[in-house]
PDB file of C-alpha atoms and ligand atoms in Angstrom:
ATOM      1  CA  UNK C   1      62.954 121.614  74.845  1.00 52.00           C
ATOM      2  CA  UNK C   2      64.809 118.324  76.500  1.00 62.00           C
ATOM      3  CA  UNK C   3      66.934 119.579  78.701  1.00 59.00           C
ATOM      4  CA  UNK C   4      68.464 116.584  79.190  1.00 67.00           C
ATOM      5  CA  UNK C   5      69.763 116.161  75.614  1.00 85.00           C
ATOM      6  CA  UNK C   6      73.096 116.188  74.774  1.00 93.00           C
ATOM      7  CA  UNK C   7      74.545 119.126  72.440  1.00 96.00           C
ATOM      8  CA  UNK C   8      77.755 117.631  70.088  1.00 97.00           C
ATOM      9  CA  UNK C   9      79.777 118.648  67.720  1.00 98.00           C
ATOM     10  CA  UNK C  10      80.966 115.922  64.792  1.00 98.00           C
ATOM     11  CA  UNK C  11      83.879 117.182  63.155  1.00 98.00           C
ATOM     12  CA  UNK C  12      83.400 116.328  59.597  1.00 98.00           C
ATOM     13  CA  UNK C  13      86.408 114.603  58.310  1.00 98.00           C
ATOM     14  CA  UNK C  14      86.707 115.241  54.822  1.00 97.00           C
ATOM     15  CA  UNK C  15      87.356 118.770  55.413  1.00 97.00           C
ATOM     16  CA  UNK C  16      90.409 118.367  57.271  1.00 97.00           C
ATOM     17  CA  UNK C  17      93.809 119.528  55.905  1.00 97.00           C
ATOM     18  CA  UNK C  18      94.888 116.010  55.287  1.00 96.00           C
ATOM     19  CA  UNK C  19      98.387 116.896  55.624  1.00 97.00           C
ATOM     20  CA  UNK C  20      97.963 117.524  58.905  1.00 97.00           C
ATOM     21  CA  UNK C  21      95.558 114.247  59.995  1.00 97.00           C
ATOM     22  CA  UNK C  22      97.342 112.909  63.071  1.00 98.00           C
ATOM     23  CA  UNK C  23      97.786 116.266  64.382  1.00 98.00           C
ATOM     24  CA  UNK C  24      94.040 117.011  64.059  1.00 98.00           C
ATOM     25  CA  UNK C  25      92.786 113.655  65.755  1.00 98.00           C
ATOM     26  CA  UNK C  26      95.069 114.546  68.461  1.00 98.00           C
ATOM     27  CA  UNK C  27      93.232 118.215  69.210  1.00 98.00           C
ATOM     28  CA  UNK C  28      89.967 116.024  68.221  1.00 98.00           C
ATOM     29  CA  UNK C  29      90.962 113.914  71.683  1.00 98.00           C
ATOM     30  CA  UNK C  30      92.097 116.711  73.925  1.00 98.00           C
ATOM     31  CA  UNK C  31      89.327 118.865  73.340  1.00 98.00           C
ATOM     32  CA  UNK C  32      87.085 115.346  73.561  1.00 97.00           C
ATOM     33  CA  UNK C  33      85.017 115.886  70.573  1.00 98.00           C
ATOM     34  CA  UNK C  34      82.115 112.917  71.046  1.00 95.00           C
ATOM     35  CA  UNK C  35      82.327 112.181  67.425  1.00 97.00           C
ATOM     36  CA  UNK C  36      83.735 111.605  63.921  1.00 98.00           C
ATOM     37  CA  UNK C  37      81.543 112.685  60.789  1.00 98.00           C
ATOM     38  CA  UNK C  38      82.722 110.832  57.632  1.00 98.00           C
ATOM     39  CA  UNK C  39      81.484 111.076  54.579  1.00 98.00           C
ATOM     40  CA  UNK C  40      81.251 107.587  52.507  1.00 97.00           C
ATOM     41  CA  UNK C  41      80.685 108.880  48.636  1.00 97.00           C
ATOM     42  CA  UNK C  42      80.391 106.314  45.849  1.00 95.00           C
ATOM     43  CA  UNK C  43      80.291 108.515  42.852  1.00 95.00           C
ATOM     44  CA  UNK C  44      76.947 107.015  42.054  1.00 94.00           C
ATOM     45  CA  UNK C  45      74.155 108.101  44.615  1.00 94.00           C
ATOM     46  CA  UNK C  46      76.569 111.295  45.069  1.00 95.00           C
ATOM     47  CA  UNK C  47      78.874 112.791  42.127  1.00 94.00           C
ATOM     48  CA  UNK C  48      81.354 112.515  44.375  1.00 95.00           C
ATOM     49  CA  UNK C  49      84.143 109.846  45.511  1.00 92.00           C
ATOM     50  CA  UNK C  50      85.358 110.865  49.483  1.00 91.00           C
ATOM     51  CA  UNK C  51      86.647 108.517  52.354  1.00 93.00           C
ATOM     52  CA  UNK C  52      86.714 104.732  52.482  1.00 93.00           C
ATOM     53  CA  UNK C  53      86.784 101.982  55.149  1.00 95.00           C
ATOM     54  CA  UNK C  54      90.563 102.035  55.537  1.00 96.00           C
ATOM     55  CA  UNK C  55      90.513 105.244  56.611  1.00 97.00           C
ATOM     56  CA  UNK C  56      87.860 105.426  59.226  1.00 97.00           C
ATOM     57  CA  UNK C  57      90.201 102.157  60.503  1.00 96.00           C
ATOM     58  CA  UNK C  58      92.927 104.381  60.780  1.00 97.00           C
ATOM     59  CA  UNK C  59      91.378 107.368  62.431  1.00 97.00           C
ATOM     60  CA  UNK C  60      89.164 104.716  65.072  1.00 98.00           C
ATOM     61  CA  UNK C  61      91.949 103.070  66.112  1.00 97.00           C
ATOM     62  CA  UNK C  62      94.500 105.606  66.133  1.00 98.00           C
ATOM     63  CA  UNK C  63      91.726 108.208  68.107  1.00 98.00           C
ATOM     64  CA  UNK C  64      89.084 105.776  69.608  1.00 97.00           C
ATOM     65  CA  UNK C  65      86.541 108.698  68.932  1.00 98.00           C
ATOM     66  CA  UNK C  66      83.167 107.090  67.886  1.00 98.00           C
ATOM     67  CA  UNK C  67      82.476 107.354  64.027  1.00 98.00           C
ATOM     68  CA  UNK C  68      79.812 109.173  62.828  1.00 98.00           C
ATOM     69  CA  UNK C  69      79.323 107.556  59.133  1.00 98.00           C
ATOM     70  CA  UNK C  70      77.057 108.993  56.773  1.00 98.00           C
ATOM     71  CA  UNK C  71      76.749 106.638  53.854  1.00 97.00           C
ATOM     72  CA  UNK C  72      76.119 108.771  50.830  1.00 97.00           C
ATOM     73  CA  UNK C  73      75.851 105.762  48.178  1.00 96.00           C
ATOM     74  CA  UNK C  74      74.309 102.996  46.327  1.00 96.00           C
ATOM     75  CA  UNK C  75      73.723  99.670  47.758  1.00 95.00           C
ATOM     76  CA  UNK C  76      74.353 100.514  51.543  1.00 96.00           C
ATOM     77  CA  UNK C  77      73.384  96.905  52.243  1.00 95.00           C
ATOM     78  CA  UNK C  78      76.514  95.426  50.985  1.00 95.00           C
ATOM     79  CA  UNK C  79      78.738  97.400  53.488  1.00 94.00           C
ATOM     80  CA  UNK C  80      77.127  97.299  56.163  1.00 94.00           C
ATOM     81  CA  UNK C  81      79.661  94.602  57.926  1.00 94.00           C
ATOM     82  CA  UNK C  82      82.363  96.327  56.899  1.00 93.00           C
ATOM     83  CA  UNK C  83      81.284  99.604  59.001  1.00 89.00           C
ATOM     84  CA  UNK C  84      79.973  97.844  62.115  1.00 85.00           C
ATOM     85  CA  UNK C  85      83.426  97.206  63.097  1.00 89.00           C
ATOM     86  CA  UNK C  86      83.365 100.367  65.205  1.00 93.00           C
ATOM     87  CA  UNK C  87      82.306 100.057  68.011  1.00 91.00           C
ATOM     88  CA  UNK C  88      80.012 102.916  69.686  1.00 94.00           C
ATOM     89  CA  UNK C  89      79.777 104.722  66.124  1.00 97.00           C
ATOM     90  CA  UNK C  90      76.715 105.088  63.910  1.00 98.00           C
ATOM     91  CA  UNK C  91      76.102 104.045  60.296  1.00 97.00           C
ATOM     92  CA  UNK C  92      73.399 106.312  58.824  1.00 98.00           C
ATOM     93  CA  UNK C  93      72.105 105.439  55.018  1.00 98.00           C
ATOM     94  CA  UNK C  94      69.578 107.750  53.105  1.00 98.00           C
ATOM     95  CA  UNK C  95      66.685 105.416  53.215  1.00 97.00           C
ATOM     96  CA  UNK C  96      65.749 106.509  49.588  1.00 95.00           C
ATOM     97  CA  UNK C  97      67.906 103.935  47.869  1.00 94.00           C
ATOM     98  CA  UNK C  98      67.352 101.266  49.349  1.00 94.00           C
ATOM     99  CA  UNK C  99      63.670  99.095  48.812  1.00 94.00           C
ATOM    100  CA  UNK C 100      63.662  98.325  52.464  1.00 97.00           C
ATOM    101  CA  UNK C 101      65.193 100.327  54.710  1.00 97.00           C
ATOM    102  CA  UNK C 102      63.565  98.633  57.603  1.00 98.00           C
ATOM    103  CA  UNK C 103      65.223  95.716  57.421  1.00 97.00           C
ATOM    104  CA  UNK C 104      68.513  97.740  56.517  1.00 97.00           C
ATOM    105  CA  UNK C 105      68.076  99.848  59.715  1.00 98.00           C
ATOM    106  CA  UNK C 106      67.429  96.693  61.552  1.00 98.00           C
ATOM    107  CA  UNK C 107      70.447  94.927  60.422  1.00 96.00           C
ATOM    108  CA  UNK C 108      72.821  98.116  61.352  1.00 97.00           C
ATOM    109  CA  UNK C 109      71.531  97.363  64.846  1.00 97.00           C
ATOM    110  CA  UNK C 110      71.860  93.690  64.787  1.00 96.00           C
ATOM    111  CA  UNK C 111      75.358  94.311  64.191  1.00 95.00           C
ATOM    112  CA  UNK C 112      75.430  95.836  67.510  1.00 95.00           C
ATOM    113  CA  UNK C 113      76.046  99.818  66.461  1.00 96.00           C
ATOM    114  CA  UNK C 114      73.705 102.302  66.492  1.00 97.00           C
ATOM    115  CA  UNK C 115      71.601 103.407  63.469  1.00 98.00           C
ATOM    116  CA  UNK C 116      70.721 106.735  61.537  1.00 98.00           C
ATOM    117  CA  UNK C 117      69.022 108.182  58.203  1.00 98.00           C
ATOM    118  CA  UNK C 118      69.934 111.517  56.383  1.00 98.00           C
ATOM    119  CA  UNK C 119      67.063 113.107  55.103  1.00 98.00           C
ATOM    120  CA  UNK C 120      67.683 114.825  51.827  1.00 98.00           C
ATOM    121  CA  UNK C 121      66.654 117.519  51.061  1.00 98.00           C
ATOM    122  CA  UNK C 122      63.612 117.054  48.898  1.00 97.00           C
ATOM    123  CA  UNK C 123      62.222 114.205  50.980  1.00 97.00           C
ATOM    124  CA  UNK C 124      59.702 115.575  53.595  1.00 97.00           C
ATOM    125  CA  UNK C 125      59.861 114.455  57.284  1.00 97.00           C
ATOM    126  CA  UNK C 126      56.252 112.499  57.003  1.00 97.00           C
ATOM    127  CA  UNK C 127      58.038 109.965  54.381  1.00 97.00           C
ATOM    128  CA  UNK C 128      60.424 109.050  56.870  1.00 97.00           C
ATOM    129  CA  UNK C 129      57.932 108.569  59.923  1.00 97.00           C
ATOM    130  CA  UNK C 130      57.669 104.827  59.888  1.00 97.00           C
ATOM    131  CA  UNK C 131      61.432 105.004  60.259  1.00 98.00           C
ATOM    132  CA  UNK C 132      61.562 106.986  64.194  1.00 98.00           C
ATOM    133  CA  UNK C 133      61.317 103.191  65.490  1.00 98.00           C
ATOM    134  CA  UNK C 134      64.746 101.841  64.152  1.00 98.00           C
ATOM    135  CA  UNK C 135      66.557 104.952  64.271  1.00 98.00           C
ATOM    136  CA  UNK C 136      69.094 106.425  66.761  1.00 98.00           C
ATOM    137  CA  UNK C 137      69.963 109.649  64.817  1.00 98.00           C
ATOM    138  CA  UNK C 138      68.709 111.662  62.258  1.00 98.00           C
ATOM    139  CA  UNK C 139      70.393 113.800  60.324  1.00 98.00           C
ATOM    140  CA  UNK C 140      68.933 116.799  58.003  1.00 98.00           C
ATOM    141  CA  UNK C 141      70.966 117.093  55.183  1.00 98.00           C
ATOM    142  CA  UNK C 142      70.410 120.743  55.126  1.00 98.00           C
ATOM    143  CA  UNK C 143      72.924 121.328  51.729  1.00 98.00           C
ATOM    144  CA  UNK C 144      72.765 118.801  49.092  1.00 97.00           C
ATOM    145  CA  UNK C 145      74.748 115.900  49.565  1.00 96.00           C
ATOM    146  CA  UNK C 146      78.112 115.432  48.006  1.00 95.00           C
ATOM    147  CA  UNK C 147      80.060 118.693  48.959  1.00 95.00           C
ATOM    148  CA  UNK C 148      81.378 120.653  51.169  1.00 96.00           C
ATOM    149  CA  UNK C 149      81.426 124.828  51.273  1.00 96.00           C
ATOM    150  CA  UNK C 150      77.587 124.754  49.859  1.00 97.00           C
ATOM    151  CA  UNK C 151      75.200 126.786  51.671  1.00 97.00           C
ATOM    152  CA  UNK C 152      72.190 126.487  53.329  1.00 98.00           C
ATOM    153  CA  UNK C 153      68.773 125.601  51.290  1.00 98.00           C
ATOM    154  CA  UNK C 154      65.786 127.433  51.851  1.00 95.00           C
ATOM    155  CA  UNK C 155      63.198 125.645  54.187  1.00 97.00           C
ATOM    156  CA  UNK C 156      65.705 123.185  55.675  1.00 98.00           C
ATOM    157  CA  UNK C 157      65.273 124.987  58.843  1.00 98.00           C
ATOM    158  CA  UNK C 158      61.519 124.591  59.207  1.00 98.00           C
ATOM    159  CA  UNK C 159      61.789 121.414  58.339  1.00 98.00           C
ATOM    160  CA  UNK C 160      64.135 120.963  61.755  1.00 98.00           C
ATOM    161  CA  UNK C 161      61.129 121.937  63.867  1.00 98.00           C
ATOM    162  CA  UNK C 162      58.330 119.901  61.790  1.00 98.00           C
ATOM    163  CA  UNK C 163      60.657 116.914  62.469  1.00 98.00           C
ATOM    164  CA  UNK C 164      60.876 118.018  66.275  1.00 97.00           C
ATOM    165  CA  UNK C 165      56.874 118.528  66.051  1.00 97.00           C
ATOM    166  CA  UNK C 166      56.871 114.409  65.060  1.00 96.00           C
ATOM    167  CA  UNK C 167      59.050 113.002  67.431  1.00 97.00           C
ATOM    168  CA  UNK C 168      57.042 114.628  70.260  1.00 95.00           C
ATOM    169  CA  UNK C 169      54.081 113.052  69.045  1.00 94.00           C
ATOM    170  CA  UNK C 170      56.408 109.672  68.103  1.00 96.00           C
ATOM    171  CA  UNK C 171      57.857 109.261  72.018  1.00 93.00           C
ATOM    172  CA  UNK C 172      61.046 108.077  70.093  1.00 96.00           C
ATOM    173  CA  UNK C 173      63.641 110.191  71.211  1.00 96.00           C
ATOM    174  CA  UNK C 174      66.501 110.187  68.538  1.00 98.00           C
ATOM    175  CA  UNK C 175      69.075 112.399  68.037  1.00 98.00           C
ATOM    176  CA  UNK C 176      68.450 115.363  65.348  1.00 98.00           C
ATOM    177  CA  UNK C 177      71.750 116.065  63.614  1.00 98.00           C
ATOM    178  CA  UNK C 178      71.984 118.828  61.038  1.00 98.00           C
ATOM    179  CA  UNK C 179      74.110 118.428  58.017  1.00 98.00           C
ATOM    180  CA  UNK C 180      75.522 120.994  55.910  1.00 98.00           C
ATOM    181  CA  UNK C 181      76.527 124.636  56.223  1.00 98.00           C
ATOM    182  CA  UNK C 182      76.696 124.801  59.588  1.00 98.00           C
ATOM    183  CA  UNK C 183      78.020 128.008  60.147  1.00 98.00           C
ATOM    184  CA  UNK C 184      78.032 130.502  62.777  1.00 97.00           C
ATOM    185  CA  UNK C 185      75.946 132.595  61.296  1.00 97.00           C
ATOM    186  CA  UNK C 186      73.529 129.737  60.941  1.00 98.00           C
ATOM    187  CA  UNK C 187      74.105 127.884  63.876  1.00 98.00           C
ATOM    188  CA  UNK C 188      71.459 129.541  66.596  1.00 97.00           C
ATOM    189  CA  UNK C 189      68.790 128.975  64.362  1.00 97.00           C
ATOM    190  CA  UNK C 190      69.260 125.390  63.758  1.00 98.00           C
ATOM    191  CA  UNK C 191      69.833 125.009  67.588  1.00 98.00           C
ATOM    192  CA  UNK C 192      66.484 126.720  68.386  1.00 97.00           C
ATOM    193  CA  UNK C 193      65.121 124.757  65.419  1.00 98.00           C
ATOM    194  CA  UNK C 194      65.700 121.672  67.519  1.00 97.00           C
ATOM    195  CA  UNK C 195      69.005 120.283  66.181  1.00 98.00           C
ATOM    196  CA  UNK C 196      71.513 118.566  69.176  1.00 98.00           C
ATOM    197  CA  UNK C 197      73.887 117.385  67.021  1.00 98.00           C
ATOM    198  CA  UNK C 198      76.110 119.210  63.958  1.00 98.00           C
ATOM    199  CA  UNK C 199      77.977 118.629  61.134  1.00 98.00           C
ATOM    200  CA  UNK C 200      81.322 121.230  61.900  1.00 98.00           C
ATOM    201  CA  UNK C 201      82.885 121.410  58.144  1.00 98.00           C
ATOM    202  CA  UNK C 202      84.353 124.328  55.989  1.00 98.00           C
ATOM    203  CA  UNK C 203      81.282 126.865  57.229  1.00 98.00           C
ATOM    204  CA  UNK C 204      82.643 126.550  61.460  1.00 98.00           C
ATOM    205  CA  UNK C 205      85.886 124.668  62.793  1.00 98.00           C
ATOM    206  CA  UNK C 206      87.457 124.200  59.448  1.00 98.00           C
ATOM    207  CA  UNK C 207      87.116 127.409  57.753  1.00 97.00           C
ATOM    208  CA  UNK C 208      90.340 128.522  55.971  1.00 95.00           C
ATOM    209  CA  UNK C 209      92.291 130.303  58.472  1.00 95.00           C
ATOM    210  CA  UNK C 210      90.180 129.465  61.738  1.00 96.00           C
ATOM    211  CA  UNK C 211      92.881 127.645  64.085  1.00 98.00           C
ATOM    212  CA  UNK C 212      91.216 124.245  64.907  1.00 98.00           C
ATOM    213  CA  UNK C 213      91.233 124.002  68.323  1.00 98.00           C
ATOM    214  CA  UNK C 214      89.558 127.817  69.120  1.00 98.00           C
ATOM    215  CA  UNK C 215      87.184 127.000  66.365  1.00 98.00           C
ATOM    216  CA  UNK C 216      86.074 123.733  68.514  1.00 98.00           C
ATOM    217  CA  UNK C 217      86.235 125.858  71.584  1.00 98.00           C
ATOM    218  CA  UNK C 218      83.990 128.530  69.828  1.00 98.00           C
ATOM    219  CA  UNK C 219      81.616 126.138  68.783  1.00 98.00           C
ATOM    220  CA  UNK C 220      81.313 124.157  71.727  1.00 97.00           C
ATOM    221  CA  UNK C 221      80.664 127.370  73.854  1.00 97.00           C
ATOM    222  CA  UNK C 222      77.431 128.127  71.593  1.00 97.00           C
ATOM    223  CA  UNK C 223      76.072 124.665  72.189  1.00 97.00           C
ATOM    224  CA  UNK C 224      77.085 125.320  76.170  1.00 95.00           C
ATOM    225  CA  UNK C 225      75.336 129.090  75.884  1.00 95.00           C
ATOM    226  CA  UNK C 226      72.223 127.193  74.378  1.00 95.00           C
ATOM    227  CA  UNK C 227      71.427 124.460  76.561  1.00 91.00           C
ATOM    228  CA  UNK C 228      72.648 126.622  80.010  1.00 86.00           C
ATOM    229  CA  UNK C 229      69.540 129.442  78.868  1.00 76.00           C
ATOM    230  CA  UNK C 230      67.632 125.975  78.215  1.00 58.00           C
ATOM    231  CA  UNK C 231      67.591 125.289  81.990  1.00 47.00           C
ATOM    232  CA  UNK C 232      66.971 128.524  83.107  1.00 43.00           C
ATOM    233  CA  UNK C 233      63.400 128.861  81.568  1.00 39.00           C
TER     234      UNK C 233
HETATM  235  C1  DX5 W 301      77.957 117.423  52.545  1.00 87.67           C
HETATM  236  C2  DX5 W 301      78.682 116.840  53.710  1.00 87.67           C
HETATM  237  C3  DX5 W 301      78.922 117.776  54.893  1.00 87.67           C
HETATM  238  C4  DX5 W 301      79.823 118.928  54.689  1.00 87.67           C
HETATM  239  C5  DX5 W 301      79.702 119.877  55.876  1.00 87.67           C
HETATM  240  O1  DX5 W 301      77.640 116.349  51.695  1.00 87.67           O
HETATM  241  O2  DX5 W 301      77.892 115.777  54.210  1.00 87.67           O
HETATM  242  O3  DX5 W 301      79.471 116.968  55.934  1.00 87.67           O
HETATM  243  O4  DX5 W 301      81.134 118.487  54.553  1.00 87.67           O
HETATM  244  O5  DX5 W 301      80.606 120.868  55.786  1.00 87.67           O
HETATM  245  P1  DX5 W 301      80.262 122.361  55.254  1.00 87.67           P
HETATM  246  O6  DX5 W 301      80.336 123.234  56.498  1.00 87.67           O
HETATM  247  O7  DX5 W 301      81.366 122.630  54.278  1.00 87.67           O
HETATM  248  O8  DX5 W 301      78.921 122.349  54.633  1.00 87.67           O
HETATM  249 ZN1   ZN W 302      77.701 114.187  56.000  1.00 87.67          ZN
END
């Protein structure tokens, strides 16, 4: 274990009561959450439409929080300018639709942000080895993409640690975050799995009837519990 790594939560964005946004991002900013998870769906790579780049302009610049952007669609390549206007955020494609991600990844970080796949879940974590060079984050889509309130898939938690077993051996250090279901129930065991960084959606901070702020306070005091037994061994 890296005790050095840090533990965040990224609040994932479609799940908030949207009648409430401004209130949120202001909780989001007091309780100085590192990062913003929003889903991009196209209603092509996902059967889903979500969020666009209007509103991850309004949420940056009315919170300043990071963006965590997790491109679920077709033809990442053409928006890739669009979502690099953020500055200190992440753009993260799944590499499987594009012929090159490479050159994809490469041009995220050209554009001066940082740079992330989500691993779906049939793809294994060999496939995406040659990738550990270009990538800041990865992310193990641990439900399948397009939805919220799914639950976990069998195996996605093994495959946390074989992905932790080829870093070690990479010496790329990128960030593992886990994507999907996230609940407390399942929480601990993606933690000990390997997993720094998580998706909070309807299964944690924005489960009906959980007030927002406890729910980040509750969360955040699992990831402190984790890492402070982390030093002690
Ligand atoms: C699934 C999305 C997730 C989801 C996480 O495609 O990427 O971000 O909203 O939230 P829950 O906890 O509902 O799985
Ligand atoms: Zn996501």
């Amino acid at each position: 274990m890296d005790i050095n790594r840090e533990y965040r939560i990224s609040p994932s964005l479609m799940c908030m009561d949207f009648l409430e946004i401004k209130k949120q991002l202001d909780i989001f900013v007091e309780e100085k959450i590192d990062y913003l998870h929003i889903d991009i769906m196209d209603g092509h790579y996902v059967p889903n439409f979500t969020l666009g780049v209007d509103f991850c302009n309004t949420v940056y610049s009315y919170s300043n929080i990071p963006l965590d952007i997790h491109l679920m669609i077709d033809n990442p390549e053409n928006f890739i300018d669009d979502f690099s206007l953020f500055k200190n955020s992440i753009v993260s494609i799944h590499p499987d639709v594009y012929h090159h991600p490479v050159a994809l990844l490469q041009k995220i970080r050209d554009r001066g942000i940082k740079s992330g796949i989500a691993v779906d879940p049939y793809l294994t974590v060999e496939q995406i080895y040659y990738l550990l060079p270009y990538v800041d984050q990865i992310t193990i889509m641990t439900v399948n993409p397009g939805y919220a309130g799914q639950r976990l898939i069998e195996g996605m938690i093994e495959k946390i640690k074989k992905l932790v077993l080829i870093i070690d051996e990479s010496g790329y250090r990128p960030d593992i975050e886990v994507d999907g279901n996230v609940s407390w129930e399942n929480l601990p065991s993606m933690l000990e799995a390997g997993g720094n960084v998580f998706v909070a959606g309807t299964s944690s901070i924005f489960k009906r009837g959980t007030d927002l702020r406890e729910g980040i306070r509750r969360f955040r005091k699992i990831l402190d519990d984790f890492k402070g037994g982390a030093t002690e061994v």
